[in-house]
Amino acid sequence: MSAVETFERIIRHQSSKELVPFLLELPKADVIPVRHHTVKLKKELEAVVQLKANTWGSRITQPQSMMLFLSGLRTFSRKEALNNNFMGWWADLTKEPYFWQILEHTRPDWTLDWLQRWSSGNQWYRPSYRLLRQLEDRQLIPYDAKLFSASVPGVLSDICQPLCEVEPVPAQAGKVVARELSLDPVLLTRDFPLVFDFDSSIDFQNGSVQLTMDKKRWKSKEPLNWQTWEKMHPRQLITWLDIIGDLAETGHLDRADLLTRSLLALRRDFRRPLLTWFKNVFLTLKPTAAERLARQSELVELLAHPLPLVVNFALDQLKDLWAHSDFTPAPLLLYAEGLMTRQDLKTALRALLGAFDKLLKREPTLAPTLARLASSGLANADAGVQERAAKLLAGILGAKKPVLTSDEATEVTDTIGLYADLLTAAARTTLTPFLAVAPAAEFGEGGTASAYAPLNGFAPDISRATAIEPVQDWHELLFLTGQVVQHYEPAAVERWLDGLLRLHGQFPAGYAQQLRPYVQQALPWELKGKTEAEVTDILFRYSFDNSRNGQQQMLLALLMSWVLGFAQAKLPEVVLVSKHYNSPDPLLHLEKQRLTVVEARLREAASPLPLLSTPSHAPHWVAPSVLLGKLLTYEAAGHTPDPADLALALARTAWQAENDAATARQLLPQVQHPELSKLLSWLLAPADAVLPLTVPAVAGKSLVQVVAKTITRLSPFRQPAAVGPLTEAWPWLWAVAARTRQPNGTVAELRVLADYPGLAEPWSPGWQFEQKSNTYEQSWNKEKPVVTYTWQELCVVPEHPGQTPPSPLLLYSLHARLPQNKRSYLWSLLPDLSFLLTLLPNNPAPLHWHLVRSAFNTDNSGSESRDAMQKFLHPLLAPGPRFDESTTLLFALGLVHYAPMCRALALEVLLSSIDTARLEPAALGDALGQLLAAEYAPVQRLTDVLAQARAISPTTDDALRQLLDALLPGLPAVPLRNTRKLIEAYADLQGRTRQPVPAAVQQQLRQWSSSATLKKAAASLVSA
């Protein structure tokens, strides 16, 4: 029997007792064959296979795993040893005699590299400290500081584990652990100090001592579970901070060395949690003032750290040393130069400016330097920092005994003037004696700042500058296919669909082969490694999961159909069905109808007609002249428009663009269809024209149709009614055109169609807050056995939920009475939200209300609300119509959103909407007032946004003033936290705009004047 056969027999049928002698006596010539067979057996036994029905796993046993590990130690070269799959059982190796026999005999030269690889690659699978010490003692590895430092944190749990088996466990287990650690001087003097030099897991790797749960030890009549065991045998948590304190107190660790090392460690680029741990080490030792003075240079050097955590800690340790005679201010002032310009520091800068005041009293000769630094603090966005800097400057400039020369005082005064526009109300009041009067150029003839007024009317830019270029050739279409598959960006999708129709007859021979990479990109798991024939078979048989189908799945179906040469229609296979916790947006049914039309035309015609609803001008407008041109092409070809396509085209029509609409009106006499000509004549009439609205009657239904509709309504997973032919769609197309042209107000002529929101009356639901609570028990917590969590929920409650609209073509009615299942629309709404927002540019209110109801019930609705808010805010950066109530409410939610990235984007929208006059300040202020009054979000979020928007332009200041004019009266009489910051911001805007304070605001300020924290801020705004 060969060595390989003997080896396999031992692995499969015997134990380590037979394997070790075999490996020790293995001839050199058989090492490589056994090495290769070790790799082969390891791969075979560790492979995941089906063990029995519904059970999967590997067939390897733990003894076999240990034997293969020992074989690897004996036969592996560096290449195999450093493979990801070769690991050791660290916890057991120190007591494993076979391991030491093999290692002593072989002494591989890769042992240190192997240990280093696992130590640095996986923090949960590091070699134990005791194993490394034994390897070092046996001279199997050289000493490596980084490797040993990484294993030190695990010593605590290694010592605690045996204590859990002793009954009873020590009452003061921490003292026992510290005493055992004190017996190892090598650990304490050589290896433990290394944790301050290298990144390790000591910040979170602690130990605990608790008697191991065992039925034999349970003597209570209560049922045995972890809660009752925890109650009977409470866990003792032992942290490194506790151990360090004990060892420093007993003298086994040098206290002075620990203080210095922790400060030096804070200078390094470690993880934030690890830096926090080093800070806590310093605080655990409770250094005296003398010890901190001796380390003032190390503390001052921490002021250059990029993290506010470290800077705040350093200043906190220095704050009571400013006036001490042994404190040297020169290094502090040097580092302060870089601190004063940092916007991420608030508490630190306030403490630093307070220190400057003490230093000034101690050394008046520092006044010029301190004045220069304080002037830099005026550029900080935080009101508290500005106020501290202003007080310091006022004290320097207004000192009874001058501390500045006349030239220095003039320079400081001029510098203050440069920051005048950035000053908050409190800082401005403090520095008023040193500020020049605002230049008259900023104000109009009446002495008032430039007034902001919202946009009265909006006309889209329909010109060559915004025209969307169609796809020119096959190569551009192929490139665009990759963009669509990867990003699904709405504008690219529309150009792609138009290119498919436009270039249908120009596809090169064998084009499916060029499309194959994009199909594999869309279906990586299904098509990886498949042949061309297998790919074709998979595409023919591919079944779309109907759980979360949306536009992406529809586009994928169209791509499949294209690759298959349109031999099979794939769009009908994409099912949009409402299920529990997942309901597709109703607009997607119209999109499916539109894409089905595209697929049908590509299958039937060599030169298919274009879609009417494809945008012709950015971002997603259909120019009236382009729409008329396509309709005339349809009539020339004897083709009837698809109702869904026509409805979406009407919703996207830029009827306000008068020049292009006039061009379109000249083409209207050529339209032969009388109803279509009449509808477009009404829609494209001049904005000031008043034309009668004549709505055709709804076609009657047979008894069979009525019964079928009743049965369909009873189904819980019913599909919406199919879009009928164009002859039956005219009443509903008139309704879409009417609500496109007149989003608000009453259209009485539509009452004959049905009594449904979005017809005669626009869908404008109210919104309110409801207080919700949840109570749960935590029996293991004796201090709080019962916890009640209370929150405010924003509710948009529709009337008659579940009532279907009269027609699926009613774009502005589809969301009004949807069945309300908790969050059932959000999951399917998010992937398609960017596209859905492009469908209703003239009247987005119904979709916006649906978005409020689905994604923003609470302040912290998770990452879904964050993603939805970002997708909503991006389109608002472009010019457009004035914000309506739904858009304003969503915008207000963005300004106080929990995610900083959403608030930053909302700030950009705020400034942009003021420039384009889209903002309704009063409506936005009212919405924000209701959100803050209900404590839906904290006031601090809004004040941070307003602080960054002030002093940009007089028009911006006036818009913000109007916003606060409406917001402040809506807040509760009992002031919310940080209301003072809102009042200070309002006072600052009042000073800039020079407008009178409205009576409602003055009344609110008088109520707040009774509060000690608000009295000073409100006093200057309340007239006598």
Coordinates of C-alpha atoms in Angstrom, one line a residue, residues 482-750:
G482 CA -25.6 49.1 -20.9
Q483 CA -26.5 52.3 -19.1
V484 CA -30.1 51.2 -18.8
V485 CA -29.2 47.8 -17.5
Q486 CA -26.8 49.2 -14.9
H487 CA -28.6 52.4 -13.7
Y488 CA -32.2 52.5 -14.9
E489 CA -32.0 56.3 -15.1
P490 CA -35.4 57.6 -16.3
A491 CA -34.0 59.9 -19.0
A492 CA -31.8 57.1 -20.4
V493 CA -34.7 54.6 -20.4
E494 CA -36.9 57.0 -22.4
R495 CA -34.2 57.6 -25.0
W496 CA -33.5 53.8 -25.1
L497 CA -37.2 53.0 -25.8
D498 CA -37.3 55.7 -28.5
G499 CA -34.1 54.3 -30.0
L500 CA -35.5 50.8 -30.1
L501 CA -38.5 52.0 -32.1
R502 CA -36.6 54.5 -34.3
L503 CA -33.8 52.1 -35.3
H504 CA -35.8 48.8 -35.4
G505 CA -35.1 48.2 -39.1
Q506 CA -31.4 49.0 -38.8
F507 CA -30.3 46.3 -36.3
P508 CA -27.2 44.5 -37.7
A509 CA -27.2 40.8 -38.5
G510 CA -26.5 38.7 -35.4
Y511 CA -27.2 41.7 -33.1
A512 CA -28.3 39.2 -30.3
Q513 CA -24.7 38.2 -29.8
Q514 CA -23.7 41.8 -29.1
L515 CA -26.6 42.1 -26.6
R516 CA -25.5 38.9 -24.7
P517 CA -23.1 40.7 -22.2
Y518 CA -25.9 43.1 -21.1
V519 CA -28.3 40.2 -20.5
Q520 CA -25.6 38.5 -18.4
Q521 CA -25.1 41.7 -16.5
A522 CA -28.9 41.8 -15.8
L523 CA -29.0 38.1 -14.9
P524 CA -25.6 37.2 -13.5
W525 CA -26.6 34.2 -11.4
E526 CA -28.8 32.6 -14.0
L527 CA -26.5 33.0 -17.0
K528 CA -23.0 32.6 -15.6
G529 CA -21.0 30.0 -17.5
K530 CA -23.9 29.1 -19.8
T531 CA -23.5 28.4 -23.5
E532 CA -25.4 30.4 -26.1
A533 CA -28.0 27.6 -26.6
E534 CA -28.5 27.4 -22.8
V535 CA -28.9 31.2 -22.5
T536 CA -31.6 31.1 -25.2
D537 CA -33.4 28.3 -23.5
I538 CA -33.3 30.1 -20.1
L539 CA -34.6 33.3 -21.6
F540 CA -37.5 31.5 -23.2
R541 CA -38.4 29.7 -19.9
Y542 CA -37.6 32.6 -17.5
S543 CA -40.4 33.2 -15.1
F544 CA -40.7 36.6 -13.4
D545 CA -41.2 36.4 -9.7
N546 CA -44.5 38.3 -9.0
S547 CA -43.5 39.5 -5.5
R548 CA -41.8 42.8 -6.4
N549 CA -42.1 43.4 -10.1
G550 CA -41.7 47.0 -11.3
Q551 CA -40.3 49.0 -14.2
Q552 CA -36.9 47.3 -13.9
Q553 CA -38.5 43.9 -14.4
M554 CA -40.5 45.2 -17.3
L555 CA -37.5 46.6 -19.0
L556 CA -35.7 43.3 -18.4
A557 CA -38.6 41.5 -20.1
L558 CA -38.3 43.9 -23.1
L559 CA -34.6 43.3 -23.3
M560 CA -35.1 39.5 -23.2
S561 CA -37.7 39.8 -26.0
W562 CA -35.2 41.9 -28.0
V563 CA -32.5 39.3 -27.6
L564 CA -34.9 36.5 -28.6
G565 CA -35.7 38.4 -31.8
F566 CA -39.2 39.2 -30.5
A567 CA -40.1 35.6 -31.0
Q568 CA -41.9 35.6 -27.7
A569 CA -43.8 38.4 -25.9
K570 CA -42.3 38.7 -22.4
L571 CA -44.1 41.8 -21.1
P572 CA -47.4 39.9 -20.4
E573 CA -45.4 37.5 -18.1
V574 CA -44.5 40.4 -15.7
V575 CA -47.4 40.2 -13.3
L576 CA -48.2 43.2 -11.1
V577 CA -50.2 41.8 -8.2
S578 CA -51.0 43.4 -4.8
K579 CA -49.9 41.2 -1.9
H580 CA -49.5 41.6 1.8
Y581 CA -46.7 44.1 2.5
N582 CA -46.1 44.6 -1.3
S583 CA -48.4 46.5 -3.5
P584 CA -47.2 47.9 -6.9
D585 CA -47.8 51.6 -7.6
P586 CA -50.9 52.0 -9.7
L587 CA -49.0 54.1 -12.3
L588 CA -46.9 51.0 -13.1
H589 CA -50.0 49.4 -14.7
L590 CA -50.0 52.2 -17.3
E591 CA -46.3 51.9 -17.7
K592 CA -46.7 48.2 -18.4
Q593 CA -49.4 49.0 -21.0
R594 CA -47.1 51.5 -22.6
L595 CA -44.1 49.0 -22.8
T596 CA -46.5 46.3 -24.0
V597 CA -47.3 48.6 -26.9
V598 CA -43.6 49.0 -27.6
E599 CA -43.1 45.3 -27.6
A600 CA -46.1 44.7 -29.9
R601 CA -44.9 47.3 -32.4
L602 CA -41.4 45.9 -32.5
R603 CA -42.8 42.4 -33.2
E604 CA -45.3 43.5 -35.9
A605 CA -43.8 46.4 -37.8
A606 CA -40.6 46.9 -39.7
S607 CA -40.8 50.7 -39.0
P608 CA -42.9 51.1 -35.8
L609 CA -44.4 54.4 -34.8
P610 CA -42.8 56.3 -31.8
L611 CA -44.4 56.6 -28.4
L612 CA -46.4 59.8 -27.9
S613 CA -45.3 60.1 -24.2
T614 CA -41.5 60.1 -24.9
P615 CA -40.1 63.3 -23.5
S616 CA -38.8 65.7 -26.1
H617 CA -37.2 68.3 -23.8
A618 CA -35.4 68.1 -20.5
P619 CA -36.1 67.1 -17.9
H620 CA -39.3 65.2 -19.0
W621 CA -41.5 67.5 -21.0
V622 CA -43.4 66.7 -24.2
A623 CA -43.4 69.8 -26.5
P624 CA -46.9 70.5 -27.9
S625 CA -45.5 70.8 -31.4
V626 CA -43.7 67.4 -31.1
L627 CA -46.9 65.8 -29.8
L628 CA -48.9 67.2 -32.7
G629 CA -46.3 66.1 -35.2
K630 CA -46.4 62.5 -33.9
L631 CA -50.3 62.4 -33.9
L632 CA -50.3 63.5 -37.5
T633 CA -47.8 60.7 -38.3
Y634 CA -50.2 58.3 -36.6
E635 CA -53.1 59.5 -38.7
A636 CA -51.1 59.3 -41.9
A637 CA -50.3 55.7 -41.0
G638 CA -53.9 55.0 -40.1
H639 CA -52.9 54.1 -36.6
T640 CA -55.0 54.8 -33.5
P641 CA -53.1 56.1 -30.4
D642 CA -52.9 53.8 -27.4
P643 CA -55.0 55.3 -24.6
A644 CA -52.4 54.8 -21.8
D645 CA -49.6 56.3 -24.0
L646 CA -51.9 59.2 -24.9
A647 CA -52.8 59.8 -21.2
L648 CA -49.2 59.9 -20.2
A649 CA -48.4 62.2 -23.1
L650 CA -51.1 64.6 -22.0
A651 CA -49.8 64.6 -18.4
R652 CA -46.3 65.5 -19.7
T653 CA -47.3 68.1 -22.2
A654 CA -45.7 71.6 -21.6
W655 CA -48.9 73.5 -22.4
Q656 CA -47.6 76.6 -20.6
A657 CA -44.8 77.0 -23.2
E658 CA -46.7 79.6 -25.2
N659 CA -44.4 79.9 -28.2
D660 CA -44.4 76.2 -28.9
A661 CA -48.1 75.8 -28.1
A662 CA -48.8 78.5 -30.7
T663 CA -46.8 76.5 -33.2
A664 CA -48.9 73.4 -32.3
R665 CA -52.2 75.3 -32.6
Q666 CA -51.3 76.0 -36.2
L667 CA -51.1 72.2 -36.8
L668 CA -54.5 71.5 -35.2
P669 CA -56.6 72.0 -38.3
Q670 CA -54.7 69.0 -39.9
V671 CA -55.9 66.7 -37.1
Q672 CA -58.7 64.6 -38.6
H673 CA -60.0 63.0 -35.4
P674 CA -62.7 65.4 -34.1
E675 CA -62.5 64.4 -30.4
L676 CA -58.7 64.5 -30.4
S677 CA -58.7 67.9 -32.2
K678 CA -61.3 69.3 -29.7
L679 CA -59.3 68.0 -26.6
L680 CA -56.0 69.4 -27.8
S681 CA -57.5 72.7 -28.8
W682 CA -58.8 73.1 -25.2
L683 CA -55.5 71.9 -23.6
L684 CA -53.2 74.0 -25.7
A685 CA -55.3 77.2 -25.6
P686 CA -53.5 80.3 -24.3
A687 CA -53.1 80.5 -20.5
D688 CA -55.5 83.4 -20.2
A689 CA -58.2 81.9 -22.4
V690 CA -61.4 80.7 -20.8
L691 CA -62.9 77.9 -22.9
P692 CA -65.9 75.7 -22.2
L693 CA -65.1 72.1 -21.2
T694 CA -67.4 69.6 -23.0
V695 CA -66.9 66.1 -21.6
P696 CA -68.3 63.2 -23.6
A697 CA -70.6 60.8 -21.8
V698 CA -69.3 57.5 -20.4
A699 CA -70.2 54.5 -22.5
G700 CA -72.8 52.2 -20.9
K701 CA -71.9 48.7 -19.7
S702 CA -73.7 45.4 -20.3
L703 CA -75.0 43.2 -17.5
V704 CA -72.2 40.8 -18.0
Q705 CA -69.6 43.5 -17.6
V706 CA -71.3 44.8 -14.4
V707 CA -71.3 41.3 -12.9
A708 CA -67.7 40.6 -13.9
K709 CA -66.6 43.9 -12.3
T710 CA -68.4 43.1 -9.1
I711 CA -66.7 39.6 -8.9
T712 CA -63.3 41.2 -9.6
R713 CA -63.8 43.7 -6.7
L714 CA -64.3 40.8 -4.3
S715 CA -60.9 39.4 -5.0
P716 CA -58.3 40.4 -2.4
F717 CA -55.5 40.2 -5.1
R718 CA -57.4 41.7 -7.9
Q719 CA -55.7 43.3 -10.9
P720 CA -56.8 46.7 -12.0
A721 CA -59.2 47.0 -14.9
A722 CA -57.6 46.8 -18.3
V723 CA -57.4 50.0 -20.4
G724 CA -60.2 49.9 -22.9
P725 CA -60.1 51.0 -26.5
L726 CA -59.7 54.7 -27.4
T727 CA -63.4 55.1 -28.2
E728 CA -64.3 54.3 -24.5
A729 CA -61.3 56.3 -23.1
W730 CA -62.3 59.9 -24.3
P731 CA -64.1 60.9 -21.1
W732 CA -61.2 59.9 -18.9
L733 CA -58.6 61.5 -21.3
W734 CA -60.6 64.7 -21.0
A735 CA -60.4 64.4 -17.2
V736 CA -56.6 63.9 -17.4
A737 CA -56.3 67.0 -19.7
A738 CA -58.4 69.1 -17.3
R739 CA -56.4 68.2 -14.2
T740 CA -53.1 68.7 -16.2
R741 CA -54.1 72.2 -17.1
Q742 CA -56.0 73.0 -13.8
P743 CA -54.3 71.1 -11.0
N744 CA -56.2 73.1 -8.3
G745 CA -59.7 74.3 -8.0
T746 CA -63.0 72.9 -9.0
V747 CA -63.8 71.6 -12.5
A748 CA -67.6 71.2 -12.3
E749 CA -68.0 69.7 -15.8
L750 CA -66.2 66.5 -14.6

